[in-house]
Coordinates of C-alpha atoms and ligand atoms in Angstrom, one line a residue:
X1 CA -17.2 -0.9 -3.5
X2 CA -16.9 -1.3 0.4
X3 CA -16.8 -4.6 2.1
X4 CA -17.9 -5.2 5.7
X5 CA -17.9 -8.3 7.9
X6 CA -20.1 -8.7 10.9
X7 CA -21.3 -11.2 13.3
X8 CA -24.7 -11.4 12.6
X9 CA -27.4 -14.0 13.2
X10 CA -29.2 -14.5 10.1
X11 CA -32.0 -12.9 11.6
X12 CA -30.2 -9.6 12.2
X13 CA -29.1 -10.0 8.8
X14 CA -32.6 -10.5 7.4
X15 CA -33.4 -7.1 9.5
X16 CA -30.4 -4.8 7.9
X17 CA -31.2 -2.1 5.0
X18 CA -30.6 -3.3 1.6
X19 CA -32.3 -4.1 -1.9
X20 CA -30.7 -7.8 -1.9
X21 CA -29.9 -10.8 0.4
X22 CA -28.2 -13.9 -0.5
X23 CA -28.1 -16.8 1.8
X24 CA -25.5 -19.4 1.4
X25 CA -27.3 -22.9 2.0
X26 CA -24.7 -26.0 2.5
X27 CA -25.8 -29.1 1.8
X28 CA -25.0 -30.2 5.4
X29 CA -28.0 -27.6 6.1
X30 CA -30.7 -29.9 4.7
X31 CA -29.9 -32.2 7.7
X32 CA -29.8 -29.7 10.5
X33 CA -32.5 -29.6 13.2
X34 CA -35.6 -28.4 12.6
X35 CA -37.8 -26.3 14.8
X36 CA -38.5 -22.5 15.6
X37 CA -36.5 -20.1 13.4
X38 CA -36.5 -16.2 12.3
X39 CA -38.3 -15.7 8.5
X40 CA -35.6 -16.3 6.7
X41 CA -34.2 -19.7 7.9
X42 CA -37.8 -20.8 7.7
X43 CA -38.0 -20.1 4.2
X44 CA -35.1 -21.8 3.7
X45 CA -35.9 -25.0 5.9
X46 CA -39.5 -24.7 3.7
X47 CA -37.8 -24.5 0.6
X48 CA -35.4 -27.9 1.1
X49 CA -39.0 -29.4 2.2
X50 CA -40.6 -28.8 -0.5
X51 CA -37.8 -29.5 -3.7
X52 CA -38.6 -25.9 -4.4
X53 CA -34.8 -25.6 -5.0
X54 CA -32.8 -28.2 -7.1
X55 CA -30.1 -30.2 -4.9
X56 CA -26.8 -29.1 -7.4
X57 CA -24.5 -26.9 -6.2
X58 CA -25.1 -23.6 -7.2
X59 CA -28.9 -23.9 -7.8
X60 CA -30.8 -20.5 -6.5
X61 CA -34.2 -19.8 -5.4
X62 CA -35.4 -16.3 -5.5
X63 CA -38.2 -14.3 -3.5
X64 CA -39.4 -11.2 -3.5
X65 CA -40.7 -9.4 -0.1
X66 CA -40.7 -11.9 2.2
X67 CA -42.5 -11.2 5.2
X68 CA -40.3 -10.2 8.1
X69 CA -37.1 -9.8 6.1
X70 CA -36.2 -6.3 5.2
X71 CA -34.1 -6.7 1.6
X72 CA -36.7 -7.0 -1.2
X73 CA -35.1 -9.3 -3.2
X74 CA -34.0 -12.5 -2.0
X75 CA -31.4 -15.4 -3.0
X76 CA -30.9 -19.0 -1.6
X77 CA -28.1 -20.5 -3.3
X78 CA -26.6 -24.1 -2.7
X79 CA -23.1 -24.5 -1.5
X80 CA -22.6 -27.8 -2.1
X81 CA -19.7 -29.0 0.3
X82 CA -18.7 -25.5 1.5
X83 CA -15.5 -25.1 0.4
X84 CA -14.4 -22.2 -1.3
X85 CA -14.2 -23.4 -4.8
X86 CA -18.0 -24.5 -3.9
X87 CA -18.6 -21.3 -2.7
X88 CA -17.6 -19.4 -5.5
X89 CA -19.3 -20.8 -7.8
X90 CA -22.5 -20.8 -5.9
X91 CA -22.1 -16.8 -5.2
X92 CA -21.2 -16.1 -8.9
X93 CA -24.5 -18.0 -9.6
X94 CA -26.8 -15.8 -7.0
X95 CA -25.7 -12.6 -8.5
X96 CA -26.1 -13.6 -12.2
X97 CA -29.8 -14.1 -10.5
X98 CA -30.0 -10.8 -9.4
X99 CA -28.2 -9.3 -12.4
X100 CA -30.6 -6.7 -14.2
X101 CA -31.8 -5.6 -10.9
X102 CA -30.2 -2.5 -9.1
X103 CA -28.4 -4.0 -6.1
X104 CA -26.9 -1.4 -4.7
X105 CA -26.5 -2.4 -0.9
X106 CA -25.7 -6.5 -0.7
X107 CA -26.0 -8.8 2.2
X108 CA -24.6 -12.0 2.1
X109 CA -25.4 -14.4 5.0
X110 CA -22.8 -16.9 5.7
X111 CA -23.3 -18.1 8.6
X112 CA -20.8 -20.8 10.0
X113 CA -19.3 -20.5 6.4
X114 CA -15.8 -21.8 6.5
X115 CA -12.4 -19.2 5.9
X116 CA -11.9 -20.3 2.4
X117 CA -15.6 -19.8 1.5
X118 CA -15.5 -16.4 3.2
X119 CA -13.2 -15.4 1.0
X120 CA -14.6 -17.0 -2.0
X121 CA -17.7 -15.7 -1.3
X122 CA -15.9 -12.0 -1.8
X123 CA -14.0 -12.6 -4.6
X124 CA -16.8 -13.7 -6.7
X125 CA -19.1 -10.6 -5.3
X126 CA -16.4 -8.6 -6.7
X127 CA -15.8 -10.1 -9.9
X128 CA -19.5 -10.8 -11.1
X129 CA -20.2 -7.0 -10.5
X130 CA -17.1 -5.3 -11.9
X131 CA -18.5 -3.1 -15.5
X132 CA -15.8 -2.0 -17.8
X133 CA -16.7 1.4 -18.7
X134 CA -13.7 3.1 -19.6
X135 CA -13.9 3.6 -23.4
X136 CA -18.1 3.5 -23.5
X137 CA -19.5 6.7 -23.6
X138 CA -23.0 5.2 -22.3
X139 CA -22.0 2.4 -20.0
X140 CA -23.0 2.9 -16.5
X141 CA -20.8 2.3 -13.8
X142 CA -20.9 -0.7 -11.1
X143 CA -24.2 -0.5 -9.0
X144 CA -23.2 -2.4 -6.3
X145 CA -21.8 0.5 -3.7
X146 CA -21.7 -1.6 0.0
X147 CA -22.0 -5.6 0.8
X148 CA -22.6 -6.6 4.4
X149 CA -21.1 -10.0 5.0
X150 CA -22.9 -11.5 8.0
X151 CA -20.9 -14.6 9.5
X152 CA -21.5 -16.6 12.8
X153 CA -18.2 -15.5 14.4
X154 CA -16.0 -12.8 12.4
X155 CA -13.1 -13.2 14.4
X156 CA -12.4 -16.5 13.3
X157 CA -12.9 -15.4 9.6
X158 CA -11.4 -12.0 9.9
X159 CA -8.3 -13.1 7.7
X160 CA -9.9 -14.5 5.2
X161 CA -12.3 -11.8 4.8
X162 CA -9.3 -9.0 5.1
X163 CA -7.6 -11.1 2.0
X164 CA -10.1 -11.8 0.1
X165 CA -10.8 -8.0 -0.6
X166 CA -7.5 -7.5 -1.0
X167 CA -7.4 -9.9 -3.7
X168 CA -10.5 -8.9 -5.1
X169 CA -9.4 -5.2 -5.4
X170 CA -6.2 -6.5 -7.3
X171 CA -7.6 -8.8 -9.9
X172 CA -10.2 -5.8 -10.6
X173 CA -7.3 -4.0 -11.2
X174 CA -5.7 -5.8 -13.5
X175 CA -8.5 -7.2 -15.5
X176 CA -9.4 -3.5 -15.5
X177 CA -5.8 -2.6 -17.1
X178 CA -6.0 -5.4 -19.1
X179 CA -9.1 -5.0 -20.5
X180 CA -8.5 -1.3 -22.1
X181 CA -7.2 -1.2 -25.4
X182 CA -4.3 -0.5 -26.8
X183 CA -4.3 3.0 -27.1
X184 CA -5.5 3.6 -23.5
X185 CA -3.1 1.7 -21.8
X186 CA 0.3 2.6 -23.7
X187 CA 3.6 1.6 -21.9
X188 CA 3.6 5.1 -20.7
X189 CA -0.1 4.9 -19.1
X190 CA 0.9 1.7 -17.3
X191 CA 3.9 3.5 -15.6
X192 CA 1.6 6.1 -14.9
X193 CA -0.3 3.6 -13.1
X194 CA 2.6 2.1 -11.2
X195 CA 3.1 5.9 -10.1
X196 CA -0.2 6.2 -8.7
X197 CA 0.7 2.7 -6.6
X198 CA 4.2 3.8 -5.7
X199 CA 2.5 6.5 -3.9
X200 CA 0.7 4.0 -0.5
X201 CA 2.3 3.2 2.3
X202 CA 5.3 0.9 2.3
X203 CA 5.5 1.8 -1.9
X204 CA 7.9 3.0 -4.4
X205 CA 8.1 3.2 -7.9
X206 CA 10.9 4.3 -10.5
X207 CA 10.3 3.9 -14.2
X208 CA 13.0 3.7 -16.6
X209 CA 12.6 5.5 -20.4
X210 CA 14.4 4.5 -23.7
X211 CA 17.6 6.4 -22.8
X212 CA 18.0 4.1 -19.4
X213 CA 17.0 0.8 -20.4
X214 CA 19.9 2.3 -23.7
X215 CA 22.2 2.5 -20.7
X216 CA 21.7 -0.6 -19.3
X217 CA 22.3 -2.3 -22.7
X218 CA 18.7 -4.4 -22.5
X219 CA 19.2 -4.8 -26.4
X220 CA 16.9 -7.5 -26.8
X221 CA 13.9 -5.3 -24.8
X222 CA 14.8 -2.7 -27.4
X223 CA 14.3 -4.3 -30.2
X224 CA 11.2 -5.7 -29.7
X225 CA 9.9 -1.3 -29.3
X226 CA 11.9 -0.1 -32.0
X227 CA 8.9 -0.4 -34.4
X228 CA 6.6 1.6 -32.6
X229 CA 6.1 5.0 -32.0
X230 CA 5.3 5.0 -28.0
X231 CA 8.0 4.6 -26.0
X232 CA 8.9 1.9 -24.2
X233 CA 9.0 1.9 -20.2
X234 CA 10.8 -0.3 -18.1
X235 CA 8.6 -0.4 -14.4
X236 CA 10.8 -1.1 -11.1
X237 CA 8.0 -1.3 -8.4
X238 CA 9.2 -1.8 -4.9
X239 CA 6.8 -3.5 -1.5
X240 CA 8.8 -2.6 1.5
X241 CA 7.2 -5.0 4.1
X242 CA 10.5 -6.3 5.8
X243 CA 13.7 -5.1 7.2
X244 CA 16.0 -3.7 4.1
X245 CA 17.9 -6.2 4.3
X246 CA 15.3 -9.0 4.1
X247 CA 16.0 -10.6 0.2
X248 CA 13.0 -9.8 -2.0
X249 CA 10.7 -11.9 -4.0
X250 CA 11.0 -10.7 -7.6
X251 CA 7.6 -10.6 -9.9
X252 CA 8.4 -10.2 -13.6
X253 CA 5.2 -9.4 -16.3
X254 CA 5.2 -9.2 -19.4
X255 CA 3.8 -5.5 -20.5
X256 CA 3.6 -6.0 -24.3
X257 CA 0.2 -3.6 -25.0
X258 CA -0.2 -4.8 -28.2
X259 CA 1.4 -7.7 -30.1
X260 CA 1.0 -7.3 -33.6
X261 CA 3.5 -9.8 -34.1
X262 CA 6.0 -7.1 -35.4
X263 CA 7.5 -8.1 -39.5
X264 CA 6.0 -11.7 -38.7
X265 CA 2.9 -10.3 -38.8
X266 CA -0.2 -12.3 -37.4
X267 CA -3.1 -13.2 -39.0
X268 CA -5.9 -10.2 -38.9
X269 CA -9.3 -13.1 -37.1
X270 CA -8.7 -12.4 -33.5
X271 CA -5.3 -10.0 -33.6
X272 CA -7.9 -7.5 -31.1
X273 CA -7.1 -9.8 -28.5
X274 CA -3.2 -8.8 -28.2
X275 CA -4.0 -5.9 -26.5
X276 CA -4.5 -8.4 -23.4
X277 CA -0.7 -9.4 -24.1
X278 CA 0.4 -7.5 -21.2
X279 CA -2.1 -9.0 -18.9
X280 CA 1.2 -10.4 -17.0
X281 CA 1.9 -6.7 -16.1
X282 CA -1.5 -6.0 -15.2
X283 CA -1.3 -8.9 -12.5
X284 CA 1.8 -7.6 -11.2
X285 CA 0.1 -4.1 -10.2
X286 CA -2.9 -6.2 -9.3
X287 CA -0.4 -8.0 -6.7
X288 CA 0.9 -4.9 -6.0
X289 CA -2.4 -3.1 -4.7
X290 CA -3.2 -6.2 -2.7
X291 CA 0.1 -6.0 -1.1
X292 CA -0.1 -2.3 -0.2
X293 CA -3.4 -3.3 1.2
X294 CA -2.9 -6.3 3.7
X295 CA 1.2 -5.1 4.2
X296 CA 2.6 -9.0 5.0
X297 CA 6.5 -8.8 6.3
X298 CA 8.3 -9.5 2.6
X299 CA 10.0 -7.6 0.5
X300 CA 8.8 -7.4 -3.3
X301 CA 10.0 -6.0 -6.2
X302 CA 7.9 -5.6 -9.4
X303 CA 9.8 -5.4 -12.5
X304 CA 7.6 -4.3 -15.8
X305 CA 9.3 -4.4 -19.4
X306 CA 6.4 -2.6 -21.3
X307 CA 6.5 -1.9 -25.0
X308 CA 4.2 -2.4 -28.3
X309 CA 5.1 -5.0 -31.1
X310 CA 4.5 -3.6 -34.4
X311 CA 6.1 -3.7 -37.9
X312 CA 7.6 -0.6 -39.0
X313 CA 10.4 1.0 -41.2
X314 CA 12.7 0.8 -37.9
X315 CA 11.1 -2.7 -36.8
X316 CA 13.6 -5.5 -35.7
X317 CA 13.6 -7.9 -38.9
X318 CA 13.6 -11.7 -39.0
X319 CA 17.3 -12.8 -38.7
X320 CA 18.5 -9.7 -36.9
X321 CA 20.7 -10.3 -34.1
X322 CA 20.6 -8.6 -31.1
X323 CA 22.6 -8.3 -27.6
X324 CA 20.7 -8.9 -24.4
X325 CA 22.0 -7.3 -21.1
X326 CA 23.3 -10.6 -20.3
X327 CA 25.9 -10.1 -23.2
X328 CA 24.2 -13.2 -24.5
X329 CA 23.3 -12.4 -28.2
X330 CA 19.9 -13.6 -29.8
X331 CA 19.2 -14.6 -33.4
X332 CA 15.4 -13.1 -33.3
X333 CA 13.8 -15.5 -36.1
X334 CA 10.7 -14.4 -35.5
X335 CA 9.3 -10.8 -34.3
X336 CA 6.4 -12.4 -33.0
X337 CA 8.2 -14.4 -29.9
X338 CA 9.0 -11.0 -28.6
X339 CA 8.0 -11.6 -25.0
X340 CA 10.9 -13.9 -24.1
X341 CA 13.0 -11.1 -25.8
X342 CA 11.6 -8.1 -23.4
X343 CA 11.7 -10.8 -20.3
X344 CA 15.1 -12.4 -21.0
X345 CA 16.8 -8.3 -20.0
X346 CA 14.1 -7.9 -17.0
X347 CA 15.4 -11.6 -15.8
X348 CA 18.7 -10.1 -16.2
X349 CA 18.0 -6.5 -14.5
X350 CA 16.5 -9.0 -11.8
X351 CA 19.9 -10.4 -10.5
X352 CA 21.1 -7.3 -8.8
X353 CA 18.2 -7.4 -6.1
X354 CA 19.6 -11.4 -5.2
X355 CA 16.5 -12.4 -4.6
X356 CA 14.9 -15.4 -3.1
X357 CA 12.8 -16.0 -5.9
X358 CA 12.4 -14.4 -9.4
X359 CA 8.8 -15.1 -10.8
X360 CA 7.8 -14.0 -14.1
X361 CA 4.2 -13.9 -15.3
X362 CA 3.4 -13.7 -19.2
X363 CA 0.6 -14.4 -21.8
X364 CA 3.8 -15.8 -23.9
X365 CA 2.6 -18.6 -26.6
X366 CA -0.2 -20.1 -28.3
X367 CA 1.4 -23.6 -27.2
X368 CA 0.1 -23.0 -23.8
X369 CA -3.5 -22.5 -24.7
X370 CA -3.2 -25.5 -26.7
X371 CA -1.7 -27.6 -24.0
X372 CA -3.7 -26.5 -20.6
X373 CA -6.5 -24.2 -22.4
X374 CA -8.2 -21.7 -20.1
X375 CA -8.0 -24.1 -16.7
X376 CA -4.5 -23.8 -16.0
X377 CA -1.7 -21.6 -16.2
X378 CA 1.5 -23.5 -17.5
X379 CA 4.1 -23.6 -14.0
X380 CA 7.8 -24.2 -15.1
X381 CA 10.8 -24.2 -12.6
X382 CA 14.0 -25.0 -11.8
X383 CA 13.3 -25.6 -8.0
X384 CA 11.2 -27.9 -6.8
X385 CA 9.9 -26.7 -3.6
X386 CA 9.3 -23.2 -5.3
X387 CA 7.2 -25.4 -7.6
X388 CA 5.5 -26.6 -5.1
X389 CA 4.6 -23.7 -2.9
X390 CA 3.2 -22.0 -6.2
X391 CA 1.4 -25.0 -7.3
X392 CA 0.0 -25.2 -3.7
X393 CA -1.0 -21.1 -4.0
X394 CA -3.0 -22.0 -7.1
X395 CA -4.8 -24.4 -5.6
X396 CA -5.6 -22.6 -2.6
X397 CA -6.6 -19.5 -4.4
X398 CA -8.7 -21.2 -6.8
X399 CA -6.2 -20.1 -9.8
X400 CA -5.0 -23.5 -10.6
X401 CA -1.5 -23.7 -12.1
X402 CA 0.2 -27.3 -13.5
X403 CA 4.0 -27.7 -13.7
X404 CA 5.6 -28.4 -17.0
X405 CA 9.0 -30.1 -18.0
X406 CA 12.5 -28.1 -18.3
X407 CA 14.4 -30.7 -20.3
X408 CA 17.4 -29.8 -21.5
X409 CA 16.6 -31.5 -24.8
X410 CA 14.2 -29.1 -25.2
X411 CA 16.5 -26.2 -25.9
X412 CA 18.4 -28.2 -28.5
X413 CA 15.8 -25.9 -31.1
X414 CA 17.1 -22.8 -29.7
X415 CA 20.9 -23.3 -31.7
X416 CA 21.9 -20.8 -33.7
X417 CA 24.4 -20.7 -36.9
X418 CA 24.6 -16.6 -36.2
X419 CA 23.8 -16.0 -32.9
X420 CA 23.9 -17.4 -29.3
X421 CA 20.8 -18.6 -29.5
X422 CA 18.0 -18.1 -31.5
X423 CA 14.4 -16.8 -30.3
X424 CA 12.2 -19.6 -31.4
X425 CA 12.5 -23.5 -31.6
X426 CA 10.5 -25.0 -34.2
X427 CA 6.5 -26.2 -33.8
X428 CA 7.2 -28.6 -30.9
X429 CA 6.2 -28.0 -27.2
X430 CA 6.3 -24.2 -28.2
X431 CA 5.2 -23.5 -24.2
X432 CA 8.4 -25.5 -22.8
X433 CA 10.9 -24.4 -25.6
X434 CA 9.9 -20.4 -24.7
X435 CA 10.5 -21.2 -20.8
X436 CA 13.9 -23.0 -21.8
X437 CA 14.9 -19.6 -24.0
X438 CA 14.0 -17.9 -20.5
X439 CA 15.9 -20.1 -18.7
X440 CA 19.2 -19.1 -20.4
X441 CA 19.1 -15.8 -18.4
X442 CA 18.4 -16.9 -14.6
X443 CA 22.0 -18.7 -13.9
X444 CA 21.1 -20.4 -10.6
X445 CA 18.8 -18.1 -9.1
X446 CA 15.5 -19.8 -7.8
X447 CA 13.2 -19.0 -10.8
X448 CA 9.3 -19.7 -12.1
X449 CA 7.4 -19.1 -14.6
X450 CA 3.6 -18.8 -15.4
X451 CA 2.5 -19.0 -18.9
X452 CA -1.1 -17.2 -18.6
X453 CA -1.6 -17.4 -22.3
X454 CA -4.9 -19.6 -21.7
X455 CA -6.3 -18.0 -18.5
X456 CA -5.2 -13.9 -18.6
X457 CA -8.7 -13.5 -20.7
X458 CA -11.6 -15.1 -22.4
X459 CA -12.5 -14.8 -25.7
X460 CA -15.9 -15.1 -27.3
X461 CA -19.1 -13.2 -26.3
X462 CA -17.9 -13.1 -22.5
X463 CA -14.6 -11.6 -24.1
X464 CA -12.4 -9.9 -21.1
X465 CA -9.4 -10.4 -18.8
X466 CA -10.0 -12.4 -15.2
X467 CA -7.0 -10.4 -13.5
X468 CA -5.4 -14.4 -13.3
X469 CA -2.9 -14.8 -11.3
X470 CA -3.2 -12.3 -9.1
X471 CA -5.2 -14.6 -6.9
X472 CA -2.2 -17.4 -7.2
X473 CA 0.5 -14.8 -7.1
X474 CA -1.0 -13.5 -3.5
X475 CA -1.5 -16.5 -2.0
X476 CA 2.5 -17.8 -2.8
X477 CA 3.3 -14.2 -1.1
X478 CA 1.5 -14.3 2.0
X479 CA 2.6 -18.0 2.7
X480 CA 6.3 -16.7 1.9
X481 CA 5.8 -14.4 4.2
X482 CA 4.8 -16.7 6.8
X483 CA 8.0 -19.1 5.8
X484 CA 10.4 -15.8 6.3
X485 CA 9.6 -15.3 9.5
X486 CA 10.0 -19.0 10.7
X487 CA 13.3 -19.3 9.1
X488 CA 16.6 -18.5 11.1
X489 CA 17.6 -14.8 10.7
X490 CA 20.5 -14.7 8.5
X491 CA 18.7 -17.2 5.4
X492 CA 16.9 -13.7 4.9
X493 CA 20.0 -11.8 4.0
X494 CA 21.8 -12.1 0.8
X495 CA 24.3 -14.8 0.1
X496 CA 26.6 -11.7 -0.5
X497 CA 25.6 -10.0 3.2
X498 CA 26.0 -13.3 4.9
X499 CA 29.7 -13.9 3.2
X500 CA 31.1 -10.1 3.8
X501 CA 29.8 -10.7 8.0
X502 CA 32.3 -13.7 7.8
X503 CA 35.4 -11.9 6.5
Ligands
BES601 N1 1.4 -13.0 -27.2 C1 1.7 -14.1 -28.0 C2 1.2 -15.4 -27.3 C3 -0.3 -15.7 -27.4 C4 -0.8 -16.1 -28.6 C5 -1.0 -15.5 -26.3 C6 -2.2 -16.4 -28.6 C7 -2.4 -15.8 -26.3 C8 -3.0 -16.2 -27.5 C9 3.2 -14.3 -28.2 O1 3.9 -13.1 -28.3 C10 3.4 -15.0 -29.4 O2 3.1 -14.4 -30.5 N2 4.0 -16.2 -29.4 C11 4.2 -17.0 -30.5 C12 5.5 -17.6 -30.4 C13 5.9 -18.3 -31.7 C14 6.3 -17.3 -32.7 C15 7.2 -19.2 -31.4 C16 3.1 -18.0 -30.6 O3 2.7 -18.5 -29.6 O4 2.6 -18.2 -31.7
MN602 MN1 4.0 -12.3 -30.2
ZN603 ZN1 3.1 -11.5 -27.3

């Protein structure tokens, strides 16, 4: 699908070729003047007149061959304030309007439409018109083929617009990668689709097999694939935006492909829905296309632990102890916390890149859903102003996120009589007691992490991944990238560079 932003009076607009329009009506419209007008502003202006559309945000009044406006179909929707989260909502509203109707060129009117609604506006284009079709032999694909965004002034939007694509191509990807099941999106198929990524501009990609990650000694990654036939990958994704030198921001996702829970088997109602548990990996590549796309000044590295969970002759067994790459061994109590184990070596693996921040994303426990549901993702850090920026990104990017504690007393659960630790912590705060297990392999290094159990996917009839956080994780890396080039020239070096220039 191909995006295009012009400045367009919304009488040019009414004039271009396509089989759909939707005008974005604020509420601060109502008010403006009144007088002589092209078609479709005066069908608008009529429309508010008359109550012949509801005054909630989001409400939509449809027409069909208006005189003097050349797409057939038409859409007035109500913006409420403007914003974006407005916005959003209000776009995702017109095209459920014009759902069942064969849209295949778009225009959207915005007029004097602020940045963030811009975007917005984009992003839910993109999302309410995305089809999964991969395993249906009769699905069609996405009709939508070209959307003209018409704005007052595209200059002063152009950055929005330029992101918002970029952000709508990656959540499509991952909610595309997320969505296919678990035999069409093995640990082998993701690294097949980090290969394909490695390969644009500024890209590379190296994936690690059973004998490396061996190597390495990532014994607590291994254990969690011994049980299953497909072997597991370990993805090491590289953004080269800045100088070599520049210290990266490290993602993390979890790439399980499906959880059955391993010997601790889960319950059969719902157990489909594991093949979303690497919906953390999915975002990374998400991230990763939008980065190759808008190319901000940062270095990022992508790391991508991918294996299945299942119970097997060879499976990892309740009370097994293994040894992580941090030498740090792990009393695995129950095979179905198994994402902190594959996530504790890719923390470790992590370290050598010294990076300014090391983020990891995962669909990691049921205690999150239960705590923030499918609002939030759960935020945990030990740095407050990396909390902060991220927290900020989330809201920004309409993918809220809300901070959670890192007590120590919460890790008093994790004691082991036979191990260093053990890998689960009793019923209590289940969402903080995983991220304090995590926390045990970032020493000092600036660190986060997003528990996406609640938001990676829906359930129900509407049942399918949202690509979440790909908008959040964006965001935090474009302002980053913004903060590296403000800050003085040697904070972007290593600790270890800086040191060796003073000897
Ligand atoms: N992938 C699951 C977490 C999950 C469960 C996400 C349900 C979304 C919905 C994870 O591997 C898991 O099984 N976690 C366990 C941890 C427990 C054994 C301490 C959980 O949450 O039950
Ligand atoms: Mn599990
Ligand atoms: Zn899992």
């Amino acid at each position: 699908m191909d995006f295009e932003l012009k400045t367009l009076t919304s009488h040019q607009a009414a004039s271009l070729a396509a089989d759909a329009l939707i005008l974005l009506w604020p509420d601060r419209a109502d008010q403006a003047a009144v007088g002589p007008g092209d078609p479709l502003t005066l069908w608008a202006r009529g429309a508010v007149a008359d109550q012949d559309i509801e005054p909630a945000l989001a409400s939509c009044l449809l027409a069909h061959r208006l005189p003097g406006v050349q797409p057939r179909r038409l859409v007035l929707v109500r913006t409420g304030n403007g914003s974006g989260r407005t916005t959003h909502q209000a776009v995702t509203a017109a095209m459920k309007a014009l759902a069942g109707d064969a849209v295949k060129r778009l225009v959207l009117v915005a007029g004097d439409a602020e940045a963030a609604a811009v975007s917005a506006a984009v992003r839910a284009v993109s999302e309410a018109s995305y089809r999964y079709i991969a395993t249906k032999s009769q699905a069609k694909p996405r009709v939508l083929q070209k959307v003209v965004v018409g704005v007052a002034d595209a200059a002063a939007v152009r950055q929005a617009f330029d992101q918002g694509v970029a952000v709508a191509q990656g959540v499509e990807l991952a909610r595309e990668w997320a969505n296919r099941p678990g035999n069409h999106a093995t640990p082998t198929m993701l690294a097949e689709a980090a290969r394909q990524l490695g390969k644009l501009p500024g890209m590379s990609v190296e994936v690690l097999g059973p004998k490396d990650v061996a190597k390495l000694g990532m014994g607590a990654f291994m254990a969690v694939a011994q049980g299953s036939n497909e072997p597991l990958r370990f993805i090491v994704l590289k953004y080269q935006g800045a100088a070599k030198s520049s210290v990266p921001v490290v993602l993390v996702g979890k790439g399980i492909t499906f959880d059955t829970g391993g010997i601790s088997l889960k319950p059969a109602p719902e157990m489909d829905e594991m093949k979303f548990d690497m919906g953390g990996a999915a975002s990374v590549l998400g991230t990763f296309a939008a980065l190759a796309r808008l190319r901000p000044a940062l270095n990022v590295v992508g790391l991508i632990p991918t294996c299945e969970n299942m119970p097997d002759g060879r499976a990892v067994k309740p009370g097994d102890v293994v040894t992580s790459m941090s030498g740090q061994t792990i009393e695995v109590l129950n095979t179905d916390a198994e994402g902190r184990l594959i996530l504790c070596d890719a923390l470790t693996y992590a370290q050598r890149f010294k990076p300014r921040a090391v983020i990891d994303v995962a669909t990691l426990t049921g205690a999150c859903v239960i705590a923030l549901g499918g609002v939030r993702s759960g935020l945990f850090s030990n740095r407050d102003d990396l909390a902060q920026a991220l927290s900020d990104a989330g809201e920004a990017a309409l993918d809220p996120c809300w901070r959670m504690p890192l007590d120590d007393e919460y890790a008093e659960g994790l004691k082991s009589n036979f191990a260093d630790m053990g890998n689960v912590a009793g019923r209590q705060a289940g969402a903080v007691t995983a991220a304090k297990f995590l926390q045990k392999f970032v020493g000092d290094l600036p660190w986060a992490h997003l528990d996406i159990a609640g938001v990676a996917w829906k359930g129900g009839a509407a049942k399918g991944a949202t690509g979440r956080p790909v908008p959040l994780l964006l965001r935090y890396l474009l302002d980053e990238a913004d903060r590296v080039v403000r800050e003085p020239r040697k904070a972007r070096k290593p600790a270890s560079a800086r040191t060796a220039r003073k000897r």
